XYZ file of C-alpha atoms in Angstrom:
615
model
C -7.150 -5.281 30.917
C -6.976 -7.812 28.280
C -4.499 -8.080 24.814
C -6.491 -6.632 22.826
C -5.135 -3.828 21.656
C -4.322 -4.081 13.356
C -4.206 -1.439 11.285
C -6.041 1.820 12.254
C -6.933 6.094 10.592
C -10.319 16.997 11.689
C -10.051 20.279 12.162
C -5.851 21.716 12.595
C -5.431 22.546 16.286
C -3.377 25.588 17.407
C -0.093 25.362 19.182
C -0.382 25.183 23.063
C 1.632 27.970 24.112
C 3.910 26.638 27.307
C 3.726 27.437 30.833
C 5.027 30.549 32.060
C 5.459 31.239 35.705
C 6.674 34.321 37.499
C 9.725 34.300 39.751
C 7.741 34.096 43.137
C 5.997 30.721 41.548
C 9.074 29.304 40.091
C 11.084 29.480 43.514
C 7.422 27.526 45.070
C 7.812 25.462 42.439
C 10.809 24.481 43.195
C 10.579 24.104 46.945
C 7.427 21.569 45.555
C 9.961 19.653 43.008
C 12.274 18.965 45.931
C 9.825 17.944 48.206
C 8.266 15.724 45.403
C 11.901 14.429 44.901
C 12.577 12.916 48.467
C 8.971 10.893 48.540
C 10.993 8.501 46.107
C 9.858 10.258 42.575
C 12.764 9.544 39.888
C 14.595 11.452 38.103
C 12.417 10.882 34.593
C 9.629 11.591 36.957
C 10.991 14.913 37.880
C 12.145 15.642 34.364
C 8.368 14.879 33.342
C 6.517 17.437 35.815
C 6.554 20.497 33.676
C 5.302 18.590 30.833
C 2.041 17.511 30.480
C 1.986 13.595 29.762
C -0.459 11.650 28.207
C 0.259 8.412 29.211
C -1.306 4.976 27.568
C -1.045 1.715 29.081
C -0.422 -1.182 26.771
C -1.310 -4.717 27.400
C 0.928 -5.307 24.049
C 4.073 -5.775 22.466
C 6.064 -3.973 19.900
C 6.452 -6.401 16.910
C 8.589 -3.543 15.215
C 8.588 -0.072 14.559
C 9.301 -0.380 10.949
C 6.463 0.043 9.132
C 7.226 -2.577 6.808
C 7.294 -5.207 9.113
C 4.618 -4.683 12.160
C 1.442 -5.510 11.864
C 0.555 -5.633 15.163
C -1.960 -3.289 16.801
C 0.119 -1.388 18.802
C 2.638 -1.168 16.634
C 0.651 0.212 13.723
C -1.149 2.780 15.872
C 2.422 4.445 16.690
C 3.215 4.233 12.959
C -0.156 6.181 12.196
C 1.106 9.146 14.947
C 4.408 8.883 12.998
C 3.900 8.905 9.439
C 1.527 10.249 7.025
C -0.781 7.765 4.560
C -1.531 9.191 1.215
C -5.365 9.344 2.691
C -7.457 8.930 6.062
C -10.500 8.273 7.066
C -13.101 10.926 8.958
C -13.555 10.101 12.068
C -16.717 10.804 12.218
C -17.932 8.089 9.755
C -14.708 6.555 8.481
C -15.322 8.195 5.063
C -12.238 8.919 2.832
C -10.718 12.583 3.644
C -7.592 13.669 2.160
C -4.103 12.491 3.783
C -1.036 13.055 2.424
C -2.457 13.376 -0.622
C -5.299 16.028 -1.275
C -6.992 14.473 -4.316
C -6.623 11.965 -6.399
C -8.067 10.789 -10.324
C -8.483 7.433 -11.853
C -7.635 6.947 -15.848
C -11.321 6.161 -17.463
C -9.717 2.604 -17.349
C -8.945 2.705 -13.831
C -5.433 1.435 -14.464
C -3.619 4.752 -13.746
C -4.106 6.811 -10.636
C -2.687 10.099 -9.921
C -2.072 11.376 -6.634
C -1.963 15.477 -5.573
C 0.986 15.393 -2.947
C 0.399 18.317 -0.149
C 3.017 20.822 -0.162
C 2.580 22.377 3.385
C 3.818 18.630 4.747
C 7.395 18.423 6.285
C 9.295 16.138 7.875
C 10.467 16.525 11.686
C 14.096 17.230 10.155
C 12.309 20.386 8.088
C 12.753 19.053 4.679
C 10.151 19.287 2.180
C 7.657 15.929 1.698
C 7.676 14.892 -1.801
C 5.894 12.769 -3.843
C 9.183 11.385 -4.757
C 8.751 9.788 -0.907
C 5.864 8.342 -1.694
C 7.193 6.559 -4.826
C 10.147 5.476 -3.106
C 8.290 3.708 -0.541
C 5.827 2.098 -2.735
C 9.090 1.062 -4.991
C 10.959 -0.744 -2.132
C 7.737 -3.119 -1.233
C 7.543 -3.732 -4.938
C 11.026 -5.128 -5.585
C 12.296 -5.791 -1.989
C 10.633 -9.004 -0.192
C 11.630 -7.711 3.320
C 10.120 -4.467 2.590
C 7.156 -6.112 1.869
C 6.616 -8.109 4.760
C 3.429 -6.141 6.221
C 1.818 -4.163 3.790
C 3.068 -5.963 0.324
C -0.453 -7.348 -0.212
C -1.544 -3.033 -1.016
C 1.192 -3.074 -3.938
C 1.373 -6.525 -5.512
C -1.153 -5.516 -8.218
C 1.111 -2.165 -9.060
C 3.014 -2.147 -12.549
C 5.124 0.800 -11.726
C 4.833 3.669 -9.144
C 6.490 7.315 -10.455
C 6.909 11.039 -9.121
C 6.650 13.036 -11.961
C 6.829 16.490 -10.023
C 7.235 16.975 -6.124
C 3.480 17.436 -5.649
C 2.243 14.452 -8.729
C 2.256 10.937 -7.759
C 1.298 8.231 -10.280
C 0.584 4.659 -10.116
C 0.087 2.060 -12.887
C -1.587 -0.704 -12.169
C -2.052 -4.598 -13.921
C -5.313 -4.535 -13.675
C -8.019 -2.029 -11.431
C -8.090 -2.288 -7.893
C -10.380 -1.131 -5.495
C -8.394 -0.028 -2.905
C -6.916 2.898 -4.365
C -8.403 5.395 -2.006
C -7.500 2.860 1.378
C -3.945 2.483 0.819
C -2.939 2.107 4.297
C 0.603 2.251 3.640
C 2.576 4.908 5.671
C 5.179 6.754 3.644
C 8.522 7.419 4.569
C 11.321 9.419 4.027
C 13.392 8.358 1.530
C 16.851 10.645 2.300
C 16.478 8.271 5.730
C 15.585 4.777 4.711
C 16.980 4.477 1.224
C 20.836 3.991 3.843
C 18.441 0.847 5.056
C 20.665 -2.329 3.829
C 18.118 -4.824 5.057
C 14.351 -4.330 5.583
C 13.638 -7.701 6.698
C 16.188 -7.518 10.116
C 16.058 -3.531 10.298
C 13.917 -2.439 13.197
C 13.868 1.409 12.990
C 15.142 1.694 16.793
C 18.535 2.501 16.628
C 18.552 6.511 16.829
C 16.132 9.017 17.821
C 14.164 11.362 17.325
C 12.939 9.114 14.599
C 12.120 11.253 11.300
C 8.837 11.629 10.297
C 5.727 13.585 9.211
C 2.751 12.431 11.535
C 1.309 14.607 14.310
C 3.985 12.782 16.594
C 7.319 12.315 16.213
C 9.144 9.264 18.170
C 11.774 10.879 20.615
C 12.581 7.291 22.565
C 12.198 3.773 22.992
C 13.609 1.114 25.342
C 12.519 -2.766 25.111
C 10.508 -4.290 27.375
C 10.496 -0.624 28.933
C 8.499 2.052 26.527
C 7.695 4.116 23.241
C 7.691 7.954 24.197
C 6.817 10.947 21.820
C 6.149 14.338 21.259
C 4.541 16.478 19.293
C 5.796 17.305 15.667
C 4.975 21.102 15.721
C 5.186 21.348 12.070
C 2.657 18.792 11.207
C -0.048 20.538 8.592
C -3.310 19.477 10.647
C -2.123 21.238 13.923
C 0.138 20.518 16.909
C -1.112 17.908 19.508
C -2.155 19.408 22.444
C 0.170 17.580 24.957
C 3.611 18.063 25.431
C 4.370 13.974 25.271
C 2.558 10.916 24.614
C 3.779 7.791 26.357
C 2.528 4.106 25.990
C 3.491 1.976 29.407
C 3.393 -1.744 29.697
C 1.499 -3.780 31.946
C 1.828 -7.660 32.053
C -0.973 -7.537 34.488
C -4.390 -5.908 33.766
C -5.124 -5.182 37.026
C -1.977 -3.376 37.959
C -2.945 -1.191 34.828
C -6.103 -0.335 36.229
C -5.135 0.837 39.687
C -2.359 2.988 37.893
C -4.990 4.702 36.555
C -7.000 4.561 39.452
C -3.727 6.420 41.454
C -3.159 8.401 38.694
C -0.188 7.170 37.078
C -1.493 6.291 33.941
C -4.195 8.677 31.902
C -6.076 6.007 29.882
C -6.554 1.952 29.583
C -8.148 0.184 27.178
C -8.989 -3.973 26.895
C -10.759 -3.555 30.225
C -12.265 -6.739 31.310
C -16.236 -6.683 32.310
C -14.916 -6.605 36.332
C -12.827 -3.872 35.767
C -15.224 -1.650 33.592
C -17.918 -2.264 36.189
C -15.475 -1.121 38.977
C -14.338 2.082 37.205
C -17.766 3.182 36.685
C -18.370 5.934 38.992
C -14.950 6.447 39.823
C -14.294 10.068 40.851
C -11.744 11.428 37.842
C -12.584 8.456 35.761
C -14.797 8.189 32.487
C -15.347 4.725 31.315
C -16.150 4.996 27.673
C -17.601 1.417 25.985
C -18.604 1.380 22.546
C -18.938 -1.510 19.639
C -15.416 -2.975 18.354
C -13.846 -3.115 15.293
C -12.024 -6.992 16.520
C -13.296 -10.044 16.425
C -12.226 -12.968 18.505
C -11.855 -16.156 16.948
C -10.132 -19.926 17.409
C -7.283 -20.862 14.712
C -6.955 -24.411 13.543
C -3.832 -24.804 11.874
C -4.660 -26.138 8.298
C -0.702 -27.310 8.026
C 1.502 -25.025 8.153
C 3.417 -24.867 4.767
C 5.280 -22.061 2.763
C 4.852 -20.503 -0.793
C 7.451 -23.137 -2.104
C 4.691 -25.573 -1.363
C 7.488 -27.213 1.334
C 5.741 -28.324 4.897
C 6.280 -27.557 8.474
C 5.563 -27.505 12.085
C 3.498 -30.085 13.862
C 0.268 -29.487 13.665
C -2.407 -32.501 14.562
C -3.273 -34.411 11.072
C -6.936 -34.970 12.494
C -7.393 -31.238 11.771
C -7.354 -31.748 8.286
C -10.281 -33.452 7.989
C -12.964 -30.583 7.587
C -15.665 -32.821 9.548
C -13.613 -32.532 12.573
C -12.696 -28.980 12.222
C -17.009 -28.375 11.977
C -16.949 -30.974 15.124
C -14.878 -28.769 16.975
C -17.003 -25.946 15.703
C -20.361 -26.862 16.662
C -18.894 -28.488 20.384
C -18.467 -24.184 20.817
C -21.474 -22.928 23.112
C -21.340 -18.890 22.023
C -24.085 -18.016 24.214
C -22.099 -19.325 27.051
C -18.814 -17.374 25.940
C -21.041 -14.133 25.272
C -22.448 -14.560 29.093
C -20.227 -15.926 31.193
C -16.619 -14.396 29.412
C -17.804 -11.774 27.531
C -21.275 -10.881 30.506
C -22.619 -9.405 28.034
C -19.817 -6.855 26.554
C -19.606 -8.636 23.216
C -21.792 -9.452 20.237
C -22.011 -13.284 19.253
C -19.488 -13.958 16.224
C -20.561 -14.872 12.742
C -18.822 -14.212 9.958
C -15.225 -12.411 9.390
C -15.960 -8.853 9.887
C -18.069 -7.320 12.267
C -21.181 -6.127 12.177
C -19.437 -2.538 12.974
C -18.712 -2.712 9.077
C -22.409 -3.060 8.462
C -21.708 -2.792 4.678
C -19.539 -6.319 4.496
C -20.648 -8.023 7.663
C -22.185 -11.709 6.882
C -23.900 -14.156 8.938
C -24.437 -17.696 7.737
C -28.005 -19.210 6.450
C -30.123 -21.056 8.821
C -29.198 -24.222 7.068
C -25.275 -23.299 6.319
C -25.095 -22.562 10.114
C -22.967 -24.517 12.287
C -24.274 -24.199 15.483
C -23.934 -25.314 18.943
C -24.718 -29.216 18.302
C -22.833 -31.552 20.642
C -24.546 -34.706 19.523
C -23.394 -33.423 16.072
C -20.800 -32.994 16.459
C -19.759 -36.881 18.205
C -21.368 -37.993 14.570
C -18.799 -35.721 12.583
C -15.728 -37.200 14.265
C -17.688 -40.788 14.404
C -18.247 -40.192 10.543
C -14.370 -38.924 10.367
C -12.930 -42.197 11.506
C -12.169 -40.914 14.793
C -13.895 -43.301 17.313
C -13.947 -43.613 20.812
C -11.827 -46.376 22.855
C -13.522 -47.813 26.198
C -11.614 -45.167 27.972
C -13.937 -42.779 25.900
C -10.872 -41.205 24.164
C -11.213 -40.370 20.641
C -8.170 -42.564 18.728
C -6.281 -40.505 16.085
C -5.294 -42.423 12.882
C -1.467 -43.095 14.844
C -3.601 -44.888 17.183
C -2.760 -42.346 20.404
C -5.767 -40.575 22.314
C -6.010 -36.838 20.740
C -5.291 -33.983 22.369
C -4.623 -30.466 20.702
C -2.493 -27.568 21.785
C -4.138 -24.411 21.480
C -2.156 -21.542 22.495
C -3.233 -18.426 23.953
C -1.919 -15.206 26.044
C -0.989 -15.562 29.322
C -1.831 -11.985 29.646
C -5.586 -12.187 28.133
C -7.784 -13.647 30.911
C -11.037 -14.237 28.046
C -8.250 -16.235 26.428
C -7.855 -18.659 29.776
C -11.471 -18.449 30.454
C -12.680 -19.899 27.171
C -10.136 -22.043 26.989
C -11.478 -24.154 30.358
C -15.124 -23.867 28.111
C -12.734 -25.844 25.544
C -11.318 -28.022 27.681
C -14.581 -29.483 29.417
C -16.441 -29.177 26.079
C -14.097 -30.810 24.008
C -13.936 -33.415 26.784
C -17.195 -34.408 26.462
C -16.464 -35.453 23.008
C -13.776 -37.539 24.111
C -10.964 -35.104 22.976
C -8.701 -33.896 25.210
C -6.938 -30.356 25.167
C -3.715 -28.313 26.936
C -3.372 -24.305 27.121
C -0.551 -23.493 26.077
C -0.587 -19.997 27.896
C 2.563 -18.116 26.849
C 4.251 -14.364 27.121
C 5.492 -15.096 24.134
C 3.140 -16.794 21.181
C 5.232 -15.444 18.103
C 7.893 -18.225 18.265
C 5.457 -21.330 17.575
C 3.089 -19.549 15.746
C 5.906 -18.476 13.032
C 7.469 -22.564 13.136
C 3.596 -23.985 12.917
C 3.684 -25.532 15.691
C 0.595 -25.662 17.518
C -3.054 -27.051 16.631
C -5.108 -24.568 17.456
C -4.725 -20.663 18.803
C -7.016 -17.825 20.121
C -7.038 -15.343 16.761
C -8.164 -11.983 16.526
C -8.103 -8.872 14.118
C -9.221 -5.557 14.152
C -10.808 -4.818 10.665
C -10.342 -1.623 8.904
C -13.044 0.389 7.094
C -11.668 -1.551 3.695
C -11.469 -5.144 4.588
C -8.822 -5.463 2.257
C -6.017 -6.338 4.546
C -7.580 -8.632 7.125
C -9.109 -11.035 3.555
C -5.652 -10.973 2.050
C -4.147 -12.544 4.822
C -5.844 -15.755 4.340
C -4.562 -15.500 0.603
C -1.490 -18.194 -0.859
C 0.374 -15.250 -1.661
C 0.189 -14.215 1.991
C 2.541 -17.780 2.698
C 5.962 -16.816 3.396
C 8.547 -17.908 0.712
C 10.244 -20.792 2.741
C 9.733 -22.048 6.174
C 12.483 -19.675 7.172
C 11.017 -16.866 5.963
C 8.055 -14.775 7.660
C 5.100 -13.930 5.229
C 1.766 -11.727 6.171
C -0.156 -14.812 6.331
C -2.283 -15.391 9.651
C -2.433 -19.168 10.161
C -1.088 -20.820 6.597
C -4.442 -21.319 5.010
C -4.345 -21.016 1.001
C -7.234 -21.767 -0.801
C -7.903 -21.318 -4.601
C -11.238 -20.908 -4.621
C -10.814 -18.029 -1.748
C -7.872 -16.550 -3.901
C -10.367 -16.205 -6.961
C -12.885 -14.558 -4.768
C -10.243 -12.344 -3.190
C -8.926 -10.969 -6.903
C -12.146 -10.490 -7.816
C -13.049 -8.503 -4.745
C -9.897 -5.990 -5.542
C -10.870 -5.106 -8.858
C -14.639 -4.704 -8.071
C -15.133 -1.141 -8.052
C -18.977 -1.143 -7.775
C -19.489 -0.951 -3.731
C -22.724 -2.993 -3.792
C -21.100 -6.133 -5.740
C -17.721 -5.841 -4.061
C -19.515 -6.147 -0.936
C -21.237 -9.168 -2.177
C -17.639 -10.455 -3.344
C -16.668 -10.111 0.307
C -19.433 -11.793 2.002
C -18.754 -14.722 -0.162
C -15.251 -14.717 0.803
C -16.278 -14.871 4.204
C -19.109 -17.658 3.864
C -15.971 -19.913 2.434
C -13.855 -19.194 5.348
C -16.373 -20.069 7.693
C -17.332 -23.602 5.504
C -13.846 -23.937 5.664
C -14.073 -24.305 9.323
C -10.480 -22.988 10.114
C -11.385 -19.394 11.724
C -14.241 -20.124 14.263
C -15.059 -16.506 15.229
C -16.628 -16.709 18.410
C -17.567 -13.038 19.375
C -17.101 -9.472 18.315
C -16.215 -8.062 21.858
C -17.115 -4.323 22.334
C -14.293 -1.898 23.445
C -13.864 -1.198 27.067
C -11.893 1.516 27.997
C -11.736 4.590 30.843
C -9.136 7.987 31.306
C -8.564 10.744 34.017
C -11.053 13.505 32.900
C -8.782 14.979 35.326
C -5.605 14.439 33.163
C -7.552 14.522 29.996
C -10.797 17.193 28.925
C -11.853 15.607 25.907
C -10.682 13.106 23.202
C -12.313 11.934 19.842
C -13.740 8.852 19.679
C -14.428 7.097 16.286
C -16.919 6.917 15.033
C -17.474 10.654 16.868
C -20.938 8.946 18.054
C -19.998 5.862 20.199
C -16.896 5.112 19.364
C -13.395 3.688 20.543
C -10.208 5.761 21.480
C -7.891 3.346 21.386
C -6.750 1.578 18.113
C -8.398 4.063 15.435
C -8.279 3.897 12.034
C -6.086 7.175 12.243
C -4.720 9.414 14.770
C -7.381 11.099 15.727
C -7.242 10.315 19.421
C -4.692 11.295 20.848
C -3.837 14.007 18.358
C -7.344 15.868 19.536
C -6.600 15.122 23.313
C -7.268 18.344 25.222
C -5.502 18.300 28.721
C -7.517 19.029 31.581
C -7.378 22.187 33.459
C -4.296 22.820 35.055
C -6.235 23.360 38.605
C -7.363 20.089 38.339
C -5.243 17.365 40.752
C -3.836 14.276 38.801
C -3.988 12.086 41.556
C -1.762 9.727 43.315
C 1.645 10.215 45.126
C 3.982 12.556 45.205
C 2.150 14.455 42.170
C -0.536 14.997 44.492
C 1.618 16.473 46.901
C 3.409 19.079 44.212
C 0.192 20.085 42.930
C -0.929 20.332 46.624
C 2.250 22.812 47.411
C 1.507 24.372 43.901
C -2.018 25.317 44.092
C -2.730 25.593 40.384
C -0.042 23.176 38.363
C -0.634 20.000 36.792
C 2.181 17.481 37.036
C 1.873 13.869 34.887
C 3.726 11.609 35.446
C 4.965 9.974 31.913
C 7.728 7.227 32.423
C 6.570 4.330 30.137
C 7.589 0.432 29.678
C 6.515 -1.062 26.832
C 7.593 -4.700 25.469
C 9.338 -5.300 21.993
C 8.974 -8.433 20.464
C 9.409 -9.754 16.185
C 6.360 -9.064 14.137
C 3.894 -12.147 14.596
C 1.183 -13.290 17.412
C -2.411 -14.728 17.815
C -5.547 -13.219 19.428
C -5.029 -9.289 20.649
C -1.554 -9.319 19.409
C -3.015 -8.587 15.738
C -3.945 -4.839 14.478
């Protein structure tokens, strides 16, 4: 199981009515709970047998779980279960369907849009959701920087946001902007956070259950432990089948995949090749593999500097140079990552978005094409100043042999497996390279200081977010502050594309906006995206019956671009064993009860990372 687990979005689904059992049963069940008790089951384990659990292991951290400052896969999946956007998208083709909002108009200038606010939505506490939520939240990323930390690059073309009745929601804008209908901003409660004194430091873990108007609400949380929920039995699409959904941490990707293997665990996603190929088959298990909305990608670090224009970290001057950052490029064998990493699992990279999004995915011209060239590339850094010594060391202009940092995940083994392709690739051109494999790459990634880093995104069915993270206004404000930029780089010429791609409403010329944003990021040479991996992922059939997948039609479970998982998840027949320990044994004793297991871990870190650690 690797890291990577960004943003993600139909029928309502009937309350489960809970199990009933007559005295004779209850007294077995009993005598089974005891039993259960003394083969070492804990007491949340005993607590957790009349429920059933739906329990997801994680291979990532918790960056926050405010919604105004993660970004981060994981987190923003929980944040989708927890809070409503003003719209989704279908699952079955990623289309716009109504959210929170159930329709929406454009002025004929496209500079006003009015939102029709549901008014069978509550939140978990039972009061009313109101437009006057909606404007509230919009209004705190507009004025308040912290606020704004995530998702500020959705409102920074609005004029002014109002709430004119419970049920009417209008926004102003500056000028039009195309992303009207993919606002994937989830709105909050304002009687709860407008008591928040500080949105930059305030981390939305300090009571529970945690108020909101998803199909989840958050009942508990405990870093570097887990994130556990339950179902909000109010919410307007239908309750969620299970009684609790728990995501569980796993440093180790293997450890994850005998959990589920015993049992412990209904569903794991990042699998490696090894592991898919070994849960294939399984008895209980259903490995489902379909093409990924990520793309993984090497980050040079352009020079790290802030919107005030002042400089930091330490990243290697040499990298500057765009003829060594091509050099470094076309030194990259893809076929080789794609075989021997990837074996196959993965579609070679290209441009920014993945061919998924068939409607902006880009691949560069035969001649604009940097491709694998080692000979090359030795000219490049030759032509670059950057000669060799009679050690064959390439001599940086301070006159030391070069050698790069490039950070990656300790827990993502494509990460450590590329980067010994890097390391004897590189080396050929005389340049020498460390892995800097950490738990924790949020600290130097936020100071600058590293050369290069394994990147990776998943993209959304509106690009919008993943391009305007590679904006200047994306820089945070000083070097102490933290801004939604992914590696620092600020370009004007990608800026102008970028505006004019937001205010493009034709779909055919926007696209072609896009692409060219994407052909200057890759001429740029700072994101070399090496491959689009697929998604890899297996469950219990005998925990869970059946679970959308998105697209409905070979798609991923984990990581949506909704809820739609886990709030379709049908448990499995309560005859049906769960496997593994002392569950085995009550449901053995039981004849007829399913019993799941759903203690959870799950690690809590700030809001930044590299590679899987992005949504």
């Amino acid at each position: 199981m690797s890291t990577q687990d960004q943003h993600g979005r139909e029928h309502p689904r009937p309350d489960r009515a809970r199990l009933r059992t007559p005295r004779l049963l209850a007294a077995t069940l009993t005598l089974a709970t005891a039993l259960a008790t003394s083969l070492a089951a804990t007491p949340q384990q005993a607590e957790a047998k009349e429920k059933r659990v739906l329990t997801v292991a994680v291979a990532q951290s918790v960056d926050s779980l405010s919604p105004f400052l993660a970004t981060r896969l994981v987190s923003t999946s929980i944040h989708r279960l927890m809070y409503e956007y003003l719209t989704d998208y279908d699952p079955r083709d990623a289309h716009v369907v109504p959210g929170l909002a159930t329709a929406w108009k454009p002025s004929p200038d496209k500079l006003t849009w009015t939102y029709t606010i549901r008014s069978n939505s509550k939140w978990s506490d039972g009061r009313q959701v109101t437009a006057e939520d909606a404007a509230w939240t919009f209004q705190r990323m507009m004025t308040d920087e912290g606020a704004a930390t995530a998702n500020g690059s959705f409102v920074a073309n609005f004029r002014k946001v109002t709430a004119p009745s419970p049920t009417k929601l209008v926004i102003d804008l500056k000028k039009p902007q195309a992303t009207m209908t993919a606002l994937d901003v989830p709105i909050v409660p304002k009687h709860i956070w407008e008591k928040v004194k500080d949105f930059s430091k305030f981390n939305n873990d300090s009571g529970f259950p945690v108020v909101g108007d998803g199909p989840f609400v958050l009942t508990g949380y405990k870093p570097d432990s887990y994130v556990r929920l339950e179902p909000n039995k109010t919410f307007w699409r239908g309750t969620p089948k299970f009684d609790e959904l728990v995501f569980k941490y796993y440093k180790d990707g293997d450890a994850a995949v005998a959990a589920l293997q015993k049992g412990e665990v209904s569903f794991v996603s990042g699998l490696t090749p090894a592991q898919t190929a070994a849960l294939r088959g399984q008895k209980n298990i259903k490995v489902n593999e379909a093409p990924g909305r990520r793309f993984y990608a090497l980050a040079t670090n352009p020079g790290a500097r802030a919107g005030n224009g002042q400089k930091f970290g330490d990243g290697d001057p040499s990298l500057l140079d765009e003829r060594v950052r091509h050099a470094l490029f076309m030194a990259v064998d893809r076929t080789t990552v794609l075989d021997r990493v990837f074996q196959g699992h993965a579609v070679q990279g290209e441009g920014y978005i993945p061919p998924r999004f068939s409607t902006y995915f880009w691949k560069p011209s035969a001649d604009q094409e940097l491709s694998y060239d080692p000979a090359r590339a030795a000219r490049l850094l030759d032509e670059a100043g950057y000669r060799k010594n009679s050690a064959g060391r390439r001599i940086g202009k301070d006159g030391r042999p070069i050698t790069y940092r490039v950070l990656c995940h300790a827990t993502d083994p494509n990460d450590k497996a590329v980067g010994q392709y890097l390391k004897e690739w590189w080396g050929k051109l005389g340049i020498g390279m460390t892995l800097d494999c950490l738990d924790n790459v949020t600290d130097p990634w936020l100071a600058g200081r590293y050369d290069l880093a394994f990147d990776g995104w998943s993209v959304n069915p509106d690009p919008d977010f993943v391009l305007s993270i590679h904006t200047c206004a994306a820089l945070p404000a000083t070097p102490k502050d933290t801004g939604a930029t992914d590696n620092f780089i600020c370009d004007k010429k990608y800026d102008e594309l970028y505006a004019r791609q937001l205010a493009e409403y034709e779909p055919a010329k926007r696209a072609d906006i896009v692409k060219q944003m994407e052909s200057r990021l890759y001429d740029l040479g700072y994101m070399n995206v090496m491959a689009y991996p697929n998604a890899m992922e297996a469950y219990r059939t005998d925990q869970i019956k059946s679970i959308t997948t998105m697209p409905e039609k070979s798609g991923n479970i984990y990581g949506q671009d909704g809820y739609w998982s886990w709030w379709s998840a049908v448990p499995a027949d309560s005859g049906t064993s769960s496997g593994g320990g002392s569950t085995g044994i009550v449901i053995g004793v039981c004849a007829g009860f399913v019993v799941l297991v759903g203690a959870g871990v799950f690690l809590a870190m700030r809001r930044r990372a590299t590679a899987g650690d992005r949504e």
